[in-house]
mmCIF file of C-alpha atoms in Angstrom:
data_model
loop_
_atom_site.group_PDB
_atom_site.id
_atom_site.type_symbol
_atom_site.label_atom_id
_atom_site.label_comp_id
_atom_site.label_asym_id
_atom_site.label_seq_id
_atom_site.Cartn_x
_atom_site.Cartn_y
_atom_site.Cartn_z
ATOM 1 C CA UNK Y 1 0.000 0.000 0.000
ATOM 2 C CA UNK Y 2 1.535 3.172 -0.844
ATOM 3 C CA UNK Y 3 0.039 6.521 1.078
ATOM 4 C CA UNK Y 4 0.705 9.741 1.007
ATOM 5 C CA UNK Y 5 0.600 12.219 3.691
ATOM 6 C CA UNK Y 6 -0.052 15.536 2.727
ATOM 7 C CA UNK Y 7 -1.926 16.922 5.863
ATOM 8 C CA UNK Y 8 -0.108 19.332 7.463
ATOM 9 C CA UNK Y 9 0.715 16.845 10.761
ATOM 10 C CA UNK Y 10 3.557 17.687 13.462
ATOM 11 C CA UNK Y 11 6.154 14.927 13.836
ATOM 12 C CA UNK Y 12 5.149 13.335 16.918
ATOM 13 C CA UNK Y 13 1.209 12.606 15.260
ATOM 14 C CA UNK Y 14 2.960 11.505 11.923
ATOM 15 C CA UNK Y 15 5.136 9.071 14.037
ATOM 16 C CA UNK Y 16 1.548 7.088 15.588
ATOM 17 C CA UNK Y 17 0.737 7.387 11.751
ATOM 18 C CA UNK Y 18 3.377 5.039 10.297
ATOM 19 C CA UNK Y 19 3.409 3.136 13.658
ATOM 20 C CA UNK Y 20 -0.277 1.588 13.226
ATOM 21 C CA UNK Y 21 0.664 0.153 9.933
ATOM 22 C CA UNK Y 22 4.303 -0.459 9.657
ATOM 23 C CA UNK Y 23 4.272 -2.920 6.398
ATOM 24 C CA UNK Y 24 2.936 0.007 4.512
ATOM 25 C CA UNK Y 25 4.965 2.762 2.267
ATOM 26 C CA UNK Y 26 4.330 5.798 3.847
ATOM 27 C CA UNK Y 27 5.433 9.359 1.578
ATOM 28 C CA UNK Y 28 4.686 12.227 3.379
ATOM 29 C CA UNK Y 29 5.478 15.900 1.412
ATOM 30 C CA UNK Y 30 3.369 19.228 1.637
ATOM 31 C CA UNK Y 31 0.428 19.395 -0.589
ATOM 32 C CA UNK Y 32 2.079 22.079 -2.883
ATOM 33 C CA UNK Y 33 5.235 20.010 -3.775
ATOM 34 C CA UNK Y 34 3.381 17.129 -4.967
ATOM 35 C CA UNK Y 35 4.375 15.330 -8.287
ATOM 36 C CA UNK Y 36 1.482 13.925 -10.488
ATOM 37 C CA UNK Y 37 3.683 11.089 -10.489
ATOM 38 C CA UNK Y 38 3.519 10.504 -7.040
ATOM 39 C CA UNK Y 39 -0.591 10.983 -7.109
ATOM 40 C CA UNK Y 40 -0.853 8.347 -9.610
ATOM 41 C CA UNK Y 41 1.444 5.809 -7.218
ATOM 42 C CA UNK Y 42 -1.117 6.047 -4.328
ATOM 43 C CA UNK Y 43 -3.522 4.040 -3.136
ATOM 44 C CA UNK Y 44 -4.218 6.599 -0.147
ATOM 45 C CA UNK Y 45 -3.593 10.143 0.438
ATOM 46 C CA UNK Y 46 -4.318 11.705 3.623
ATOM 47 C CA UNK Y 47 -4.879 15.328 3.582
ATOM 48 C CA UNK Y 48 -5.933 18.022 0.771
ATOM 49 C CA UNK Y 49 -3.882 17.762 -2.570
ATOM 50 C CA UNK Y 50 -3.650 20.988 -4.612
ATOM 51 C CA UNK Y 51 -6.714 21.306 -6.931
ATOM 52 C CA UNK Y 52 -4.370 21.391 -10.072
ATOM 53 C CA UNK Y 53 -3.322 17.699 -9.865
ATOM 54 C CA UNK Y 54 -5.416 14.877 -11.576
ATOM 55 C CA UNK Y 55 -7.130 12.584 -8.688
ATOM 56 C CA UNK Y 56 -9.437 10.897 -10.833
ATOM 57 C CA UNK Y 57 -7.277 7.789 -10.999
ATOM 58 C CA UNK Y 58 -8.542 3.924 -10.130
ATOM 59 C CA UNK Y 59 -5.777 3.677 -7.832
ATOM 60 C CA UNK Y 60 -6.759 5.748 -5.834
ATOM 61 C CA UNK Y 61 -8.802 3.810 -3.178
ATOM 62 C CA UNK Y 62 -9.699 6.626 -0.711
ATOM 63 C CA UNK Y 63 -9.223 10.598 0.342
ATOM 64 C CA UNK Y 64 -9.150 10.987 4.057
ATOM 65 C CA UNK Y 65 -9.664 15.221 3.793
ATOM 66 C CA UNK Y 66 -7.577 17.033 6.884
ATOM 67 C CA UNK Y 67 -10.664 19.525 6.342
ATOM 68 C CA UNK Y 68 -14.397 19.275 7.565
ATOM 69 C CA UNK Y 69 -15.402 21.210 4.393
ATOM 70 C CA UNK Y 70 -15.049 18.698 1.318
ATOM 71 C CA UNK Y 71 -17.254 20.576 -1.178
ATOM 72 C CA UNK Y 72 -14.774 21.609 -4.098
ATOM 73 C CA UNK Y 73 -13.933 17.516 -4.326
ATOM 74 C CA UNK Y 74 -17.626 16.658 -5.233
ATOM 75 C CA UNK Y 75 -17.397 18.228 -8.140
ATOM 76 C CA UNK Y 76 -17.945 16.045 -11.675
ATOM 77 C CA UNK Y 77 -14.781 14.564 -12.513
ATOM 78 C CA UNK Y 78 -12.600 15.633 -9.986
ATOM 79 C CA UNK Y 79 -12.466 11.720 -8.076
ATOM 80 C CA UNK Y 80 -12.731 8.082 -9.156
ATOM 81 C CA UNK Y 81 -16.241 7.165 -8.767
ATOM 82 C CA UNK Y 82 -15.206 4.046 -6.734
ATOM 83 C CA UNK Y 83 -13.018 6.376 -4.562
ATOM 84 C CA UNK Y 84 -14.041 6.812 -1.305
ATOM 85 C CA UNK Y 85 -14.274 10.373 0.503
ATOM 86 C CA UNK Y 86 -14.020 11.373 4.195
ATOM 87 C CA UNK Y 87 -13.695 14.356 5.750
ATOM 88 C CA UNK Y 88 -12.344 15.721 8.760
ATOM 89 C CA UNK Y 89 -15.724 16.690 10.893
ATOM 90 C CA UNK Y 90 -15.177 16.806 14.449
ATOM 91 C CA UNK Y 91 -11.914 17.385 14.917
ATOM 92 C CA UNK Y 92 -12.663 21.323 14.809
ATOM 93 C CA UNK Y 93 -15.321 21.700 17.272
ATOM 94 C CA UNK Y 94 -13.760 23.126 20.144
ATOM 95 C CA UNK Y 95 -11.259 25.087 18.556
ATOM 96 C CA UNK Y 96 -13.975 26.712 16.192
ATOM 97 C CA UNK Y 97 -16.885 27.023 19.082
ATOM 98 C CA UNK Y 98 -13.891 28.935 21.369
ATOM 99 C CA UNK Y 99 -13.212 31.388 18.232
ATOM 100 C CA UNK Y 100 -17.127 31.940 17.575
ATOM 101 C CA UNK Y 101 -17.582 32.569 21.635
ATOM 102 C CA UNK Y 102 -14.817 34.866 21.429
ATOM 103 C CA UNK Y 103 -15.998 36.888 18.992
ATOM 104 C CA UNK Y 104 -19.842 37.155 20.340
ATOM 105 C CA UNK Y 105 -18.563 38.273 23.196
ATOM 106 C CA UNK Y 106 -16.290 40.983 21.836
ATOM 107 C CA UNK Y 107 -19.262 42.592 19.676
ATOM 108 C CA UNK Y 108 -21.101 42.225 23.283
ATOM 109 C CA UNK Y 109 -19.135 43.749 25.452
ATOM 110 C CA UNK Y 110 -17.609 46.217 23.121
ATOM 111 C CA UNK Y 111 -14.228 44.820 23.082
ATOM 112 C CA UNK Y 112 -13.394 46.290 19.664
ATOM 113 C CA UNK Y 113 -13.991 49.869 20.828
ATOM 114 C CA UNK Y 114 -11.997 49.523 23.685
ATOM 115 C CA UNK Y 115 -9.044 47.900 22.528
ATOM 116 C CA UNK Y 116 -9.361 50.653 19.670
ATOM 117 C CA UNK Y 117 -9.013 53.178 22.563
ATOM 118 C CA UNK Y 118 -6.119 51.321 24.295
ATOM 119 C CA UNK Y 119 -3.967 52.046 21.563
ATOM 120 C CA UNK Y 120 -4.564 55.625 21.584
ATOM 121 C CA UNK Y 121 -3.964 55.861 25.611
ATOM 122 C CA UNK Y 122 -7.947 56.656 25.880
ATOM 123 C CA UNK Y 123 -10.108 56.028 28.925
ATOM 124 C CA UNK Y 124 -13.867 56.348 28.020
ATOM 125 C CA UNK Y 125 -16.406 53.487 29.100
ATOM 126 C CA UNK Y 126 -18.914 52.644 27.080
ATOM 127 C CA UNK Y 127 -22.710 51.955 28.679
ATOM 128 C CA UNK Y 128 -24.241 50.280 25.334
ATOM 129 C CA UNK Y 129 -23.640 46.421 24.804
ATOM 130 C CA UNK Y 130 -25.740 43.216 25.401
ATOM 131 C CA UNK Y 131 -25.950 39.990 27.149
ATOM 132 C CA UNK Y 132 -25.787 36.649 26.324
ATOM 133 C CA UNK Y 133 -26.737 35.692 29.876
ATOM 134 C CA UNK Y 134 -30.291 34.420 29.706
ATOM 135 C CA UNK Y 135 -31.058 34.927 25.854
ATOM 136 C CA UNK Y 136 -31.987 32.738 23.045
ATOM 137 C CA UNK Y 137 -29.634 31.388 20.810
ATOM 138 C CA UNK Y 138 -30.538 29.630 17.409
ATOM 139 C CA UNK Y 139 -27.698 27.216 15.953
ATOM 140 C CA UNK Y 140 -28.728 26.472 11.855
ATOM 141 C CA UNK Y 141 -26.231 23.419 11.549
ATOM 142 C CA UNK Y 142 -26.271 21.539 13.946
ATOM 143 C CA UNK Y 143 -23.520 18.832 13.562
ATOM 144 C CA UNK Y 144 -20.287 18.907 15.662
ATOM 145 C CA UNK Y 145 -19.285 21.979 15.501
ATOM 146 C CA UNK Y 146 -22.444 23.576 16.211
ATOM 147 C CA UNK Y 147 -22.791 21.054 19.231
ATOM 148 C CA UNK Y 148 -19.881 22.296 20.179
ATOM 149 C CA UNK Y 149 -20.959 25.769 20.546
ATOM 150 C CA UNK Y 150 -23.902 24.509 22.012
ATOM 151 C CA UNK Y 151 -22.409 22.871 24.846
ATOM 152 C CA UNK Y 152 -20.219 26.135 25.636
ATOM 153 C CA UNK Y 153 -23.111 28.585 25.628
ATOM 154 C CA UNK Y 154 -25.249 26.933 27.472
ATOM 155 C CA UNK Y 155 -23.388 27.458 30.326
ATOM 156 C CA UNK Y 156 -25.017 31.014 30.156
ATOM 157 C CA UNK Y 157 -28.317 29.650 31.088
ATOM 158 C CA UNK Y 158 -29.323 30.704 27.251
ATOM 159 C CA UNK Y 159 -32.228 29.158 25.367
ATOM 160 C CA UNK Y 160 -30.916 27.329 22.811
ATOM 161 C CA UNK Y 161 -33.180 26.239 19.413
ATOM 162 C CA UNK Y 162 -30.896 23.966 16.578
ATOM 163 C CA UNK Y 163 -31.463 23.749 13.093
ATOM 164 C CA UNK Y 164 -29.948 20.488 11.430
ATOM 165 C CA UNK Y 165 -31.561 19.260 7.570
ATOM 166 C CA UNK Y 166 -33.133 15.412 9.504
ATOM 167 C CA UNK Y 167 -35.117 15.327 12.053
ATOM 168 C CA UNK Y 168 -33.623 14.472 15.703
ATOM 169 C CA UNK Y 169 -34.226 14.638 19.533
ATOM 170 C CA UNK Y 170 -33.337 17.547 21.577
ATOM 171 C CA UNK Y 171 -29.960 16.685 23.990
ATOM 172 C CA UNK Y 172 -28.539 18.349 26.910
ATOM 173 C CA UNK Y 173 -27.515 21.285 25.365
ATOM 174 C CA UNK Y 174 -30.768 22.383 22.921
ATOM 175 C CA UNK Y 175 -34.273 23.212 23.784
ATOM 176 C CA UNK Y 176 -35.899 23.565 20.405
ATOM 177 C CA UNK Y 177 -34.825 21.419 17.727
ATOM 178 C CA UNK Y 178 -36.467 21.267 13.997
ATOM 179 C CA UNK Y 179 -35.453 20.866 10.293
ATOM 180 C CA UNK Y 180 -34.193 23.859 8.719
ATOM 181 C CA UNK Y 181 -37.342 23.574 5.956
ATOM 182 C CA UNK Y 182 -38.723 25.086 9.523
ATOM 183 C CA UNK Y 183 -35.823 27.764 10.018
ATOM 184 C CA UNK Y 184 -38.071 30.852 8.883
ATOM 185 C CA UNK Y 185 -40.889 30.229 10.975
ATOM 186 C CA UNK Y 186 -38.961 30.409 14.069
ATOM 187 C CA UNK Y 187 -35.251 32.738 13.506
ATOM 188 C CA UNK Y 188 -37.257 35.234 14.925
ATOM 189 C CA UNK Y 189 -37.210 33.912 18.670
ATOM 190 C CA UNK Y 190 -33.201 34.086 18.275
ATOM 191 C CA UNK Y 191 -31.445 36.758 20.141
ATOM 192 C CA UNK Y 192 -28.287 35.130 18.375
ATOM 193 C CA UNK Y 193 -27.945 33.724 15.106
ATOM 194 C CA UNK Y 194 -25.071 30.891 15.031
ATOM 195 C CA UNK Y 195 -24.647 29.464 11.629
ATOM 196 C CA UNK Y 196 -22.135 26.255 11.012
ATOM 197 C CA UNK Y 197 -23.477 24.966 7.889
ATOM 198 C CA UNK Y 198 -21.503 23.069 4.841
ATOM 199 C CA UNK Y 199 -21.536 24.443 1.138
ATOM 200 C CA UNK Y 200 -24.832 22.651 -0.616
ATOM 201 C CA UNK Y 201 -27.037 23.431 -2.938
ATOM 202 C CA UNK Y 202 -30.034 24.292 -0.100
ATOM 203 C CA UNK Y 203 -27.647 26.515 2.061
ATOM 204 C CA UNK Y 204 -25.672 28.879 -0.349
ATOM 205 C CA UNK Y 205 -27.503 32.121 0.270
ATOM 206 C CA UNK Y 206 -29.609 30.791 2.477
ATOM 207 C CA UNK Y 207 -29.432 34.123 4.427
ATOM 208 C CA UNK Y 208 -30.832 36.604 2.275
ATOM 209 C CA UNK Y 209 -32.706 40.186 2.411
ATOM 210 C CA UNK Y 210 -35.953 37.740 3.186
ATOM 211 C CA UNK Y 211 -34.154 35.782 5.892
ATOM 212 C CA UNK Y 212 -32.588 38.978 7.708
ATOM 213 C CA UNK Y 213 -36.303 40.331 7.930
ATOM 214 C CA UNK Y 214 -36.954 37.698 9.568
ATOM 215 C CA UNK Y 215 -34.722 37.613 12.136
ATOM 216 C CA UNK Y 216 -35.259 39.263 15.794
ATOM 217 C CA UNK Y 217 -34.486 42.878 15.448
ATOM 218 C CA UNK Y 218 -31.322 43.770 17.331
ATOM 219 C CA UNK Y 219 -30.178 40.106 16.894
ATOM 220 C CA UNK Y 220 -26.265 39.050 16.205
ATOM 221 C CA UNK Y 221 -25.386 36.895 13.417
ATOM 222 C CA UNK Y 222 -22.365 34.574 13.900
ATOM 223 C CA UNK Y 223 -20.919 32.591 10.972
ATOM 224 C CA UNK Y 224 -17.986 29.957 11.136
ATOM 225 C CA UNK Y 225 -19.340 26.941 8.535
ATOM 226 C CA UNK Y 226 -18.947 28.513 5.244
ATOM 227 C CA UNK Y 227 -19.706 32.426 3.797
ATOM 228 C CA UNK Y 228 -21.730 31.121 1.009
ATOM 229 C CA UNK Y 229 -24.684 30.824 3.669
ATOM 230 C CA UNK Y 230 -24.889 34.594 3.805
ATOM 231 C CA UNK Y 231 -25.571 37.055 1.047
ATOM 232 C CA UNK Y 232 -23.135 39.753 1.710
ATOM 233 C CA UNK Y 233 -24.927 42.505 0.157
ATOM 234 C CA UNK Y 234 -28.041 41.023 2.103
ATOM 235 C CA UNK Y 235 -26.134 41.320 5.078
ATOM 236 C CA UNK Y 236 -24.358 45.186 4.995
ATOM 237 C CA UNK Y 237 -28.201 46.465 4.293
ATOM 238 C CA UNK Y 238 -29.592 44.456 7.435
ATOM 239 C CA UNK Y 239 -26.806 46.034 9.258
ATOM 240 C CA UNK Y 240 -26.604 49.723 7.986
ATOM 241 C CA UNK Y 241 -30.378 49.962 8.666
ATOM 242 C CA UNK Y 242 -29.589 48.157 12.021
ATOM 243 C CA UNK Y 243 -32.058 45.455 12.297
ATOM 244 C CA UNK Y 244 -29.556 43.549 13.507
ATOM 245 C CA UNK Y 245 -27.112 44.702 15.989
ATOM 246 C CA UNK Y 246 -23.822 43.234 15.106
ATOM 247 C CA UNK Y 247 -22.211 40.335 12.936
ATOM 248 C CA UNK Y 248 -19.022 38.301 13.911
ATOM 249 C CA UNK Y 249 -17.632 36.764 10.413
ATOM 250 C CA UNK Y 250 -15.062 34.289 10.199
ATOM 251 C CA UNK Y 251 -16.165 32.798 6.855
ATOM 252 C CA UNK Y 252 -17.653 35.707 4.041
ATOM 253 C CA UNK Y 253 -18.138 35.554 0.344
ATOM 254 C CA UNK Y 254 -15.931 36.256 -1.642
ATOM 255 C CA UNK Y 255 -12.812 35.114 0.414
ATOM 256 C CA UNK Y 256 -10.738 36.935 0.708
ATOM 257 C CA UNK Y 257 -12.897 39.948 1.155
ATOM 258 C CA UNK Y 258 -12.011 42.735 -1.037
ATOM 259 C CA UNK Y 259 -10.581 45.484 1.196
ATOM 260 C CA UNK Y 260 -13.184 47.994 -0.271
ATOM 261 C CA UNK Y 261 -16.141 45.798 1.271
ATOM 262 C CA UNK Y 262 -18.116 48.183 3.875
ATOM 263 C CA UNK Y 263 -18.144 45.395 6.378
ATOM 264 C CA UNK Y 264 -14.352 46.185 7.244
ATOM 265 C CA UNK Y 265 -15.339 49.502 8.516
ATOM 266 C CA UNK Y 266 -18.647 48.858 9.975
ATOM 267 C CA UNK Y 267 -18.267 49.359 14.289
ATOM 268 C CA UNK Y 268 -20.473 46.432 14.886
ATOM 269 C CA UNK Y 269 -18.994 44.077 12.866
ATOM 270 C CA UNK Y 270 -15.562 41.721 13.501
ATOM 271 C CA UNK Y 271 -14.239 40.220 10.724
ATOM 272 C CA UNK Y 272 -11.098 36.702 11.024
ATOM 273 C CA UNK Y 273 -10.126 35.599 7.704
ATOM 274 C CA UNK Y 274 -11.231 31.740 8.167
ATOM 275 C CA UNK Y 275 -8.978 31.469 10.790
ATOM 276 C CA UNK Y 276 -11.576 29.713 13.740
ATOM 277 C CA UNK Y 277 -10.564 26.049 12.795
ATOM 278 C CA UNK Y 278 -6.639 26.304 11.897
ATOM 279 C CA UNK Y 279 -4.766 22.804 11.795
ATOM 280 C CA UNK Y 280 -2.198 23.791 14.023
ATOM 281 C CA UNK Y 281 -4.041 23.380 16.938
ATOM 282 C CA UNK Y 282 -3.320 20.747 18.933
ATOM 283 C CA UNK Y 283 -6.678 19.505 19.933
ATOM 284 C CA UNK Y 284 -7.387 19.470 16.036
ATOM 285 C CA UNK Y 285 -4.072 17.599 15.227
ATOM 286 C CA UNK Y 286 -5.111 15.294 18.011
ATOM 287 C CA UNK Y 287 -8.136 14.248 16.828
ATOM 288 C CA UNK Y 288 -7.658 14.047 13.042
ATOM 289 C CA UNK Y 289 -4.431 11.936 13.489
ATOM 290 C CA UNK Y 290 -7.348 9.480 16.112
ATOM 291 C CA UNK Y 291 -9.233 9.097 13.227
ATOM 292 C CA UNK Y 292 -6.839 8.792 10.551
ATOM 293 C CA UNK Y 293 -5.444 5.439 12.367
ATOM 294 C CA UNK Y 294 -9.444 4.186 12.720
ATOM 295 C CA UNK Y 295 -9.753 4.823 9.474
ATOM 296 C CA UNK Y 296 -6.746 3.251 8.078
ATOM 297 C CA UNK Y 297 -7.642 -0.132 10.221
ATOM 298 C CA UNK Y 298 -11.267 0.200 9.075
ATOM 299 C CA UNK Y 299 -9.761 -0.096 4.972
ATOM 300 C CA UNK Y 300 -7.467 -2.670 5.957
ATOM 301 C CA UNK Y 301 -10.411 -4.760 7.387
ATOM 302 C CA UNK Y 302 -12.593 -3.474 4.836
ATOM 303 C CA UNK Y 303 -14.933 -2.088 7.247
ATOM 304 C CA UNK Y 304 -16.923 1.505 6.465
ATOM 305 C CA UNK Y 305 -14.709 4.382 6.933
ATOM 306 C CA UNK Y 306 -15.805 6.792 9.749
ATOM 307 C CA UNK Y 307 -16.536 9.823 8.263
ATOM 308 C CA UNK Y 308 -17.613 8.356 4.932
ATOM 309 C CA UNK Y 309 -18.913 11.317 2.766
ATOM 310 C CA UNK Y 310 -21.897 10.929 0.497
ATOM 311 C CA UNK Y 311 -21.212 11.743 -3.303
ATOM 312 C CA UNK Y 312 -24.760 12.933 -3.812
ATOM 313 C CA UNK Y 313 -25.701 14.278 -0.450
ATOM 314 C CA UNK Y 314 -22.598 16.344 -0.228
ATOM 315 C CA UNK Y 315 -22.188 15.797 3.459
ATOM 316 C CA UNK Y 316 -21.538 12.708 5.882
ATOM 317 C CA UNK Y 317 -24.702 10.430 6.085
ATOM 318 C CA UNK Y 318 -23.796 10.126 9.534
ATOM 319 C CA UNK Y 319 -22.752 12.544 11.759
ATOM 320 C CA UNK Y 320 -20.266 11.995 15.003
ATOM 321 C CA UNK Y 321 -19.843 14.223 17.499
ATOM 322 C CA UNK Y 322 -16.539 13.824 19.588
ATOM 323 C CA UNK Y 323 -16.945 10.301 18.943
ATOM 324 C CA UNK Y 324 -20.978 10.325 19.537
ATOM 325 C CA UNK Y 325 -22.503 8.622 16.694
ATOM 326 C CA UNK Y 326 -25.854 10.019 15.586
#
């Protein structure tokens, strides 16, 4: 078995790697000094080759993403049809929620303005904000990353109602949950709007002009899943007219965000360039080496991979949660 290794992974995590199958050829090189060649030897890559090389070979048995978004390797052509796709899901849930949380509470408590007026040797307090304490939150996405979040803001006694595409049962963390075919009728109970969605067909622009009308006046929108979910022009006029009260951006469309874009100079809006979920965390390195070695003894035995991404859905049929499964 020849695999390659282009994931980004520290020594020590490549080391358990090799270690749980030592008869194997293991090549490891960074995903931009990749030869063809050397795609069309493998019978395994783990991590995200460049989107220039050719990966629709029969070799290639299976793709084992270092990323939870796999979207741009759905597309016609791009794999085998008997290759098999995985993703990365779960192992960015806690560094992600932490960013997202970070970020609420900086557009909350004014963080922005005061750190503005740090700089400048300033000291003038500012009696406007709001409080997450006690208030509902809505979470459209509910997989691991939006569990994630769940589990941390619920320690602030909030109200939490999640949005996922299949019907469920509430857990320890929600108090509402429904399909998002059900998201307008009730967005505008949300005091914050916490969206971790993938890149499908149903969710790009799924926040439009109608969408933000419908949201709770004064509400926050938070997105970390992908920026395709929010219609950017959509978005600056909910904010300029100040329906809602703030947005906290990781993700946007277009990335990167053209530097004239009026949501760089808005006050209640913080923009990270799609830097919540980086790989160099070590919780995230942790966890995506875990599964890489489950996953490698699952294709040895022939067993389903964990994280096995459907082709036509565009997402995992099943979802796990920190090693749930739901």
């Amino acid at each position: 078995m020849n695999i390659i290794i282009c994931a980004e992974i520290d020594q020590k995590n490549m080391e358990r790697i090799i270690a749980s199958k030592p008869d194997w050829h293991f090549l490891y090189k960074p995903a931009k000094t990749l030869t063809q060649n050397e795609i069309d030897e493998a019978d395994l890559i783990i991590g995200n080759p460049a989107h220039t090389f050719n990966l629709n070979t029969p070799r290639l048995k299976a793709l084992l993403l270092n990323s939870a978004g796999n979207d741009r390797f759905l597309d016609d052509g791009v794999l085998n049809p008997d290759t098999l796709l995985t993703n990365a899901s779960g192992s960015y849930g806690p560094t992600i929620a932490e960013h997202a949380l970070g970020m609420l509470i900086a557009i909350n408590k004014n963080f922005p303005f005061y750190f503005t007026n740090q700089l400048s040797g300033k000291w003038q307090p500012s009696y406007i904000g709001k409080e997450l304490y006690q208030s509902t939150v809505a979470i459209v996405g509910y997989g691991d990353i939006g569990h994630a979040f769940a589990k941390r803001v619920k320690a602030f006694d909030t109200h939490i109602i999640a949005f996922k595409k299949h019907p469920g049962k509430t857990d320890a963390y929600t108090d509402e949950l429904y399909t998002t075919d059900d998201l307008k009728a009730h967005i505008g109970k949300a005091d914050y709007v916490f969206l971790s969605l993938p890149e499908t067909k149903e969710t790009i622009h799924l926040f439009d002009e109608e969408m933000f009308e419908a949201m709770k006046e004064g509400s926050v929108i938070i997105n970390v899943g992908r920026g395709s979910a929010i219609e950017t022009a959509a978005l600056i006029k909910a904010l300029e007219s100040h329906h809602l009260y703030g947005a906290a951006l990781d993700v946007v469309e277009p990335e990167p965000l053209p530097s004239s874009c009026p949501l760089y100079h808005m006050d209640n809006v913080i923009i990270t360039p799609h830097a919540s979920g980086g790989y160099h965390w070590e919780s995230v390195q942790r966890y995506y080496t875990d599964l890489v070695i489950r996953n490698l003894d699952h294709f040895a035995k022939g067993e389903e991979l964990e994280n096995l991404v459907d082709r036509t859905l565009g997402y995992r049929a099943k979802v796990v949660i920190r090693g749930e499964r739901s």
